[in-house]
Amino acid sequence: MKTDNDLRNNLKSIRTRLGMSQQELATLAGVTRQAISGVESGQCAPSVVMTLRLANALGCKVEDLFWLEQDLPQVQAVLAKSIPYSQQQRVSLARIGGQWIAYPLVGNDAFRMEMIWADAQIDSQIDTNTCLVRLLDDIDRFENTVVIAGCAPVLSLWARAAERWYPQLRVQYKFANSMAALESLCRGETHIAGMHLYDSQTGEHNIPFVREVLAGKQAVLITLGIWEEGLLVQSGNPMQITTVTDLVEAKAKIINREKGAGTRLLLERKLQEEQLSCDSVKGFDSIARSHHSVADAVVSGLADAGISTASVAAAFGLEFIPWHSSRYDLVILKEYLQEAPVQQLLNTLERRFVHSQLQIIGGCDTSKTGDLVATI
């Protein structure tokens, strides 16, 4: 929420994640329920005493609850390479020789392949699943780590933004499709699972799958964003493909995702709706294991079409045909909500620099970002 002096807060989102009502928080903080309501709505600014009481009641720091935001400055920059003009084209910046250089984040330049920093080395193996490791850094650094599993490229954007706000926080992003991420959470291998699976029988996103996989475990689902999923084709859509029937009739070759991926389920659902078999689609068994690998296959001509998101299509300069608005949720076991690194990461969902990073990639609605959508 925003007041006249640019004071923002995420009091409501933290309170609801912890399962507290306004009255319960008011009682703990020694204030009135009306005062809580006024602060959450942005209609009034809290006093210093109230601010400290709220932070103490919620077990967090004052800066986790309240912050000031100002308009961001503009600078003049030189493009490192020529690209078609786009007002919202994403770039990275560096100051070289007294001037700003803008590097367009287009195609493969929008992604990064790098060797991962090691925290430890194995000294000996105790049994099949257990080993002794020797640390390569201070143990305190490792304890302030949050592990996220998911396949959405925006997870890495969120992770880096959170580390900017909390310099001591470390976010480890483990690549996994939606179902694999959820199963990893169930096995206790990750703090947060990101997923975008749609159940056509109930008309619900993610919740039915979480109930089935996490049977007996308590969890919350928090929305990261809502984005468009659909068909990626060459610029100009030369084969005039808009539906799966068009794919079949044009004998277009598709690049698919592996089982457990949300976009694969979307393709299978569209085939079922149009009463077509999987075998009728050329290339149905050709697998790419990431969103940008799907786009790369279309750009290179290895495939005529693929299923991904509007943001990935924009990054690679591909045509996009929307098929479904998908809600991407973060699934967290309730027992992890009180852990400081997890709290710090979730607290950044209200920050402007997180919203702006999600919005500028294209096709991402952040109006529900940070909303608690279910408690299971």
Coordinates of C-alpha atoms in Angstrom, one line a residue:
M1 CA 0.0 0.0 0.0
K2 CA 1.1 3.6 -0.6
T3 CA 0.6 6.8 1.3
D4 CA 1.3 10.4 0.3
N5 CA 4.9 10.2 1.6
D6 CA 5.7 7.1 -0.5
L7 CA 5.5 4.8 2.6
R8 CA 4.7 1.3 1.5
N9 CA 4.0 -1.8 3.6
N10 CA 3.3 -5.5 3.2
L11 CA 1.8 -6.0 6.6
K12 CA -1.3 -7.8 5.3
S13 CA 0.6 -10.3 3.2
I14 CA 2.9 -11.2 6.2
R15 CA 0.0 -11.4 8.6
T16 CA -2.1 -13.7 6.3
R17 CA 0.9 -15.9 5.5
L18 CA 1.2 -16.6 9.2
G19 CA -2.5 -17.3 9.5
M20 CA -3.3 -14.3 11.8
S21 CA -6.4 -12.2 11.8
Q22 CA -6.3 -8.4 12.2
Q23 CA -7.7 -8.8 15.7
E24 CA -5.1 -11.4 16.7
L25 CA -2.2 -9.2 15.4
A26 CA -3.8 -6.2 17.1
T27 CA -3.9 -8.0 20.5
L28 CA -0.3 -9.2 20.2
A29 CA 0.9 -5.7 19.2
G30 CA -1.2 -3.9 21.8
V31 CA -3.1 -1.7 19.3
T32 CA -6.6 -1.6 17.9
R33 CA -7.9 -3.7 15.0
Q34 CA -8.9 -0.4 13.3
A35 CA -5.3 0.7 13.5
I36 CA -4.1 -2.5 11.8
S37 CA -6.8 -2.0 9.1
G38 CA -5.7 1.6 8.5
V39 CA -2.1 0.8 8.1
E40 CA -2.7 -2.2 5.8
S41 CA -4.9 0.0 3.6
G42 CA -2.3 2.7 3.5
Q43 CA -4.8 5.3 4.9
C44 CA -2.5 6.1 7.9
A45 CA 1.2 5.9 8.7
P46 CA 2.1 4.0 12.0
S47 CA 4.0 5.7 14.8
V48 CA 7.5 4.6 15.7
V49 CA 6.1 2.7 18.7
M50 CA 3.5 0.9 16.7
T51 CA 6.0 0.0 14.0
L52 CA 8.3 -1.6 16.6
R53 CA 5.4 -3.4 18.2
L54 CA 4.2 -4.8 14.8
A55 CA 7.7 -6.0 13.9
N56 CA 8.1 -7.7 17.3
A57 CA 4.6 -9.3 17.1
L58 CA 5.4 -10.7 13.6
G59 CA 8.9 -11.8 14.4
C60 CA 10.5 -9.7 11.7
K61 CA 12.5 -6.5 11.2
V62 CA 10.9 -3.0 10.7
E63 CA 12.3 -2.8 7.2
D64 CA 10.6 -6.1 6.3
L65 CA 7.3 -4.3 7.0
F66 CA 7.8 -0.7 5.9
W67 CA 9.9 1.1 3.3
L68 CA 10.0 4.2 1.2
E69 CA 9.9 4.2 -2.6
Q70 CA 10.8 7.0 -4.9
D71 CA 10.6 7.4 -8.7
L72 CA 13.6 5.8 -10.4
P73 CA 16.0 8.0 -12.4
Q74 CA 16.7 7.8 -16.2
V75 CA 20.2 7.7 -17.8
Q76 CA 21.4 8.0 -21.3
A77 CA 23.0 4.8 -22.6
V78 CA 24.6 3.4 -25.8
L79 CA 23.3 0.2 -27.2
A80 CA 26.0 -2.5 -27.4
K81 CA 24.2 -3.9 -30.5
S82 CA 21.4 -2.8 -32.8
I83 CA 18.0 -4.2 -32.2
P84 CA 14.4 -3.4 -33.3
Y85 CA 13.1 -0.6 -31.1
S86 CA 10.9 -1.7 -28.2
Q87 CA 10.0 0.7 -25.4
Q88 CA 10.1 -2.1 -22.8
Q89 CA 13.1 -4.0 -24.2
R90 CA 15.1 -5.4 -21.3
V91 CA 18.8 -4.5 -21.0
S92 CA 21.7 -4.9 -18.6
L93 CA 23.9 -1.8 -17.9
A94 CA 27.5 -1.1 -17.3
R95 CA 29.4 2.2 -17.0
I96 CA 32.5 2.1 -19.3
G97 CA 34.8 5.0 -20.2
G98 CA 32.4 7.5 -18.6
Q99 CA 29.3 6.4 -20.4
W100 CA 26.5 3.9 -19.8
I101 CA 26.4 0.8 -22.1
A102 CA 23.1 -1.0 -22.5
Y103 CA 23.3 -4.7 -23.4
P104 CA 20.0 -6.0 -24.9
L105 CA 18.7 -9.1 -23.2
V106 CA 17.4 -10.8 -26.3
G107 CA 17.4 -14.6 -27.2
N108 CA 20.1 -16.6 -25.6
D109 CA 21.6 -13.4 -24.2
A110 CA 18.6 -13.2 -21.8
F111 CA 19.7 -16.4 -20.1
R112 CA 23.0 -17.5 -18.5
M113 CA 24.9 -20.8 -18.4
E114 CA 27.5 -20.8 -15.7
M115 CA 29.4 -23.1 -13.3
I116 CA 27.8 -23.2 -9.9
W117 CA 29.9 -22.1 -6.9
A118 CA 30.7 -25.1 -4.6
D119 CA 29.9 -24.9 -0.9
A120 CA 31.7 -28.1 0.1
Q121 CA 33.4 -31.3 -1.1
I122 CA 32.5 -34.9 -0.2
D123 CA 35.1 -36.5 2.2
S124 CA 33.5 -39.9 2.5
Q125 CA 30.3 -41.7 1.8
I126 CA 28.5 -43.4 4.8
D127 CA 25.8 -45.2 2.8
T128 CA 23.8 -44.8 -0.4
N129 CA 22.1 -41.5 0.7
T130 CA 24.5 -40.1 3.4
C131 CA 28.0 -38.7 3.2
L132 CA 30.5 -36.5 5.1
V133 CA 31.4 -33.2 3.5
R134 CA 34.1 -30.6 4.2
L135 CA 32.9 -27.0 4.0
L136 CA 34.6 -24.5 1.8
D137 CA 33.2 -21.4 3.4
D138 CA 31.7 -20.1 6.7
I139 CA 28.7 -22.2 7.8
D140 CA 26.7 -19.0 8.6
R141 CA 26.5 -18.3 4.9
F142 CA 24.9 -21.6 4.2
E143 CA 22.4 -21.3 7.0
N144 CA 20.9 -18.2 5.4
T145 CA 20.0 -20.1 2.2
V146 CA 16.6 -20.6 0.6
V147 CA 16.2 -23.3 -2.0
I148 CA 13.6 -22.9 -4.7
A149 CA 12.7 -25.6 -7.3
G150 CA 10.9 -24.7 -10.5
C151 CA 11.2 -24.1 -14.2
A152 CA 10.0 -20.5 -14.7
P153 CA 12.8 -18.2 -15.8
V154 CA 11.3 -15.5 -13.6
L155 CA 12.3 -17.4 -10.5
S156 CA 15.9 -16.4 -11.1
L157 CA 14.9 -12.7 -11.5
W158 CA 13.1 -12.9 -8.1
A159 CA 16.0 -14.6 -6.5
R160 CA 18.5 -11.9 -7.6
A161 CA 16.2 -9.1 -6.6
A162 CA 15.7 -10.6 -3.1
E163 CA 19.5 -10.9 -2.7
R164 CA 19.8 -7.3 -3.6
W165 CA 17.4 -6.3 -0.8
Y166 CA 18.9 -8.8 1.7
P167 CA 22.7 -8.9 1.0
Q168 CA 23.2 -11.8 3.4
L169 CA 20.4 -13.9 1.9
R170 CA 21.4 -16.6 -0.6
V171 CA 18.8 -18.1 -2.9
Q172 CA 19.6 -21.4 -4.6
Y173 CA 17.5 -22.0 -7.7
K174 CA 17.1 -25.7 -8.7
F175 CA 15.7 -26.3 -12.2
A176 CA 12.7 -28.7 -12.1
N177 CA 9.4 -28.9 -13.9
S178 CA 6.2 -28.3 -11.8
M179 CA 5.6 -31.9 -10.7
A180 CA 9.2 -32.6 -10.1
A181 CA 9.5 -29.4 -8.0
L182 CA 6.4 -30.4 -5.9
E183 CA 7.8 -33.9 -5.4
S184 CA 11.2 -32.4 -4.3
L185 CA 9.3 -30.3 -1.7
C186 CA 7.5 -33.4 -0.4
R187 CA 10.9 -35.2 0.0
G188 CA 12.3 -32.3 2.0
E189 CA 14.8 -31.3 -0.6
T190 CA 13.6 -27.7 -1.1
H191 CA 11.9 -24.9 0.8
I192 CA 9.7 -23.7 -2.1
A193 CA 8.3 -25.4 -5.1
G194 CA 7.2 -23.3 -8.1
M195 CA 4.4 -24.7 -10.2
H196 CA 1.8 -23.9 -12.9
L197 CA -0.4 -27.0 -13.4
Y198 CA -4.1 -26.7 -14.4
D199 CA -6.6 -29.4 -13.4
S200 CA -9.3 -29.4 -16.1
Q201 CA -11.7 -31.4 -13.9
T202 CA -11.9 -28.9 -11.1
G203 CA -10.9 -25.8 -13.0
E204 CA -8.3 -25.0 -10.4
H205 CA -4.6 -24.2 -10.7
N206 CA -2.1 -26.2 -8.7
I207 CA -4.2 -26.9 -5.6
P208 CA -5.5 -30.4 -6.6
F209 CA -1.9 -31.5 -7.4
V210 CA -0.6 -30.1 -4.1
R211 CA -3.3 -31.9 -2.1
E212 CA -2.4 -35.2 -3.8
V213 CA 1.3 -35.1 -3.6
L214 CA 1.6 -33.5 -0.2
A215 CA -1.0 -35.7 1.4
G216 CA -0.6 -35.3 5.2
K217 CA 1.6 -32.2 5.0
Q218 CA 0.4 -28.7 5.7
A219 CA 1.4 -26.0 3.1
V220 CA 0.5 -22.6 1.8
L221 CA 0.2 -21.5 -1.9
I222 CA 1.3 -17.9 -2.7
T223 CA 1.0 -16.5 -6.2
L224 CA 4.1 -15.2 -7.9
G225 CA 2.3 -14.1 -11.1
I226 CA -0.2 -14.9 -13.8
W227 CA 1.1 -15.2 -17.3
E228 CA 0.1 -16.3 -20.7
E229 CA 1.0 -19.7 -22.0
G230 CA 0.6 -20.7 -25.6
L231 CA 2.2 -21.5 -29.0
L232 CA 5.6 -20.1 -30.1
V233 CA 6.1 -19.9 -33.8
Q234 CA 8.4 -18.0 -36.2
S235 CA 7.8 -14.3 -36.5
G236 CA 4.9 -13.6 -38.8
N237 CA 3.5 -17.1 -38.2
P238 CA 4.3 -18.3 -41.8
M239 CA 2.4 -21.5 -41.4
Q240 CA -0.7 -19.7 -40.0
I241 CA -1.0 -21.9 -36.9
T242 CA -3.3 -20.9 -34.1
T243 CA -4.8 -24.3 -32.9
V244 CA -3.6 -27.8 -32.4
T245 CA -5.8 -28.7 -35.4
D246 CA -3.8 -26.3 -37.5
L247 CA -0.6 -28.1 -36.2
V248 CA -1.9 -31.4 -37.4
E249 CA -3.3 -30.2 -40.8
A250 CA -0.1 -28.2 -41.6
K251 CA 2.1 -31.2 -40.6
A252 CA 4.0 -28.8 -38.5
K253 CA 6.8 -30.2 -36.3
I254 CA 6.5 -29.3 -32.6
I255 CA 9.0 -29.4 -29.8
N256 CA 7.4 -30.7 -26.6
R257 CA 8.3 -30.7 -22.8
E258 CA 8.9 -33.7 -20.6
K259 CA 6.1 -35.3 -18.5
G260 CA 5.3 -33.2 -15.4
A261 CA 5.7 -29.9 -17.1
G262 CA 2.8 -27.5 -17.2
T263 CA 3.1 -26.7 -20.8
R264 CA 3.0 -30.3 -21.8
L265 CA -0.2 -30.7 -19.9
L266 CA -1.6 -27.7 -21.7
L267 CA -0.8 -29.3 -25.1
E268 CA -2.3 -32.6 -24.1
R269 CA -5.5 -30.8 -22.9
K270 CA -5.8 -28.9 -26.2
L271 CA -5.5 -32.2 -28.1
Q272 CA -8.2 -33.8 -25.9
E273 CA -10.5 -30.8 -26.4
E274 CA -10.2 -31.1 -30.2
Q275 CA -10.4 -34.9 -30.0
L276 CA -6.9 -35.5 -31.5
S277 CA -4.4 -38.1 -30.5
C278 CA -0.9 -37.3 -29.4
D279 CA 0.4 -39.4 -32.3
S280 CA -1.3 -37.0 -34.7
V281 CA 1.2 -34.2 -33.8
K282 CA 4.5 -34.5 -35.6
G283 CA 7.4 -34.3 -33.0
F284 CA 5.2 -34.9 -30.0
D285 CA 7.9 -37.1 -28.5
S286 CA 10.7 -34.5 -29.2
I287 CA 11.6 -33.1 -25.8
A288 CA 13.1 -29.9 -24.7
R289 CA 13.7 -29.6 -20.9
S290 CA 13.3 -25.9 -20.4
H291 CA 11.3 -22.9 -21.7
H292 CA 14.3 -21.3 -23.4
S293 CA 15.3 -24.6 -25.0
V294 CA 11.8 -24.7 -26.6
A295 CA 12.2 -21.2 -28.0
D296 CA 15.8 -22.0 -29.2
A297 CA 14.4 -25.0 -31.2
V298 CA 11.9 -22.8 -32.9
V299 CA 14.4 -20.0 -33.6
S300 CA 16.9 -22.5 -35.1
G301 CA 14.3 -24.2 -37.3
L302 CA 14.5 -27.6 -35.5
A303 CA 10.8 -27.2 -34.8
D304 CA 8.0 -25.2 -36.3
A305 CA 6.3 -24.6 -33.0
G306 CA 6.5 -25.1 -29.3
I307 CA 4.6 -24.4 -26.1
S308 CA 5.9 -21.8 -23.7
T309 CA 5.1 -18.3 -22.3
A310 CA 4.6 -14.9 -23.8
S311 CA 7.7 -13.6 -22.0
V312 CA 9.9 -16.3 -23.5
A313 CA 8.5 -15.6 -27.0
A314 CA 9.3 -11.9 -26.5
A315 CA 12.8 -12.6 -25.4
F316 CA 13.5 -14.6 -28.6
G317 CA 11.5 -12.4 -31.0
L318 CA 9.0 -15.1 -31.8
E319 CA 5.3 -14.9 -32.5
F320 CA 3.0 -15.9 -29.7
I321 CA -0.5 -17.4 -29.8
P322 CA -2.1 -17.3 -26.3
W323 CA -3.9 -20.4 -25.2
H324 CA -4.2 -20.2 -21.5
S325 CA -3.7 -17.7 -18.6
S326 CA -1.8 -19.7 -16.0
R327 CA -1.4 -18.9 -12.3
Y328 CA 2.2 -19.6 -11.1
D329 CA 2.2 -20.4 -7.4
L330 CA 4.9 -20.9 -4.8
V331 CA 4.2 -23.9 -2.5
I332 CA 5.8 -23.7 0.9
L333 CA 5.4 -26.1 3.8
K334 CA 4.0 -24.3 6.9
E335 CA 6.9 -25.5 9.0
Y336 CA 9.2 -23.4 6.8
L337 CA 7.3 -20.1 7.1
Q338 CA 9.0 -19.1 10.4
E339 CA 12.5 -19.7 9.1
A340 CA 14.2 -16.3 8.7
P341 CA 15.6 -16.8 5.1
V342 CA 12.2 -17.9 3.8
Q343 CA 10.5 -14.9 5.5
Q344 CA 13.0 -12.6 3.9
L345 CA 12.5 -14.0 0.5
L346 CA 8.7 -13.9 0.7
N347 CA 8.8 -10.3 2.1
T348 CA 10.3 -9.1 -1.2
L349 CA 7.1 -10.1 -3.2
E350 CA 5.7 -6.7 -2.4
R351 CA 8.8 -4.7 -3.5
R352 CA 8.6 -2.5 -6.6
F353 CA 11.9 -3.8 -8.0
V354 CA 10.4 -7.4 -8.0
H355 CA 7.2 -6.3 -9.7
S356 CA 9.0 -4.3 -12.3
Q357 CA 11.3 -7.2 -13.2
L358 CA 8.3 -9.5 -13.7
Q359 CA 6.3 -6.9 -15.6
I360 CA 8.9 -5.9 -18.1
I361 CA 9.5 -9.5 -19.4
G362 CA 6.0 -9.3 -21.0
G363 CA 2.8 -11.3 -20.6
C364 CA 3.0 -11.3 -16.7
D365 CA 0.2 -10.0 -14.5
T366 CA 1.5 -9.0 -11.1
S367 CA -1.8 -7.8 -9.6
K368 CA -2.0 -11.0 -7.5
T369 CA 1.7 -11.3 -6.7
G370 CA 2.1 -12.1 -3.0
D371 CA -1.5 -13.2 -2.5
L372 CA -2.1 -16.2 -0.3
V373 CA -4.4 -18.3 -2.4
A374 CA -4.7 -21.5 -0.4
T375 CA -3.8 -23.1 2.9
I376 CA -3.7 -26.9 2.8

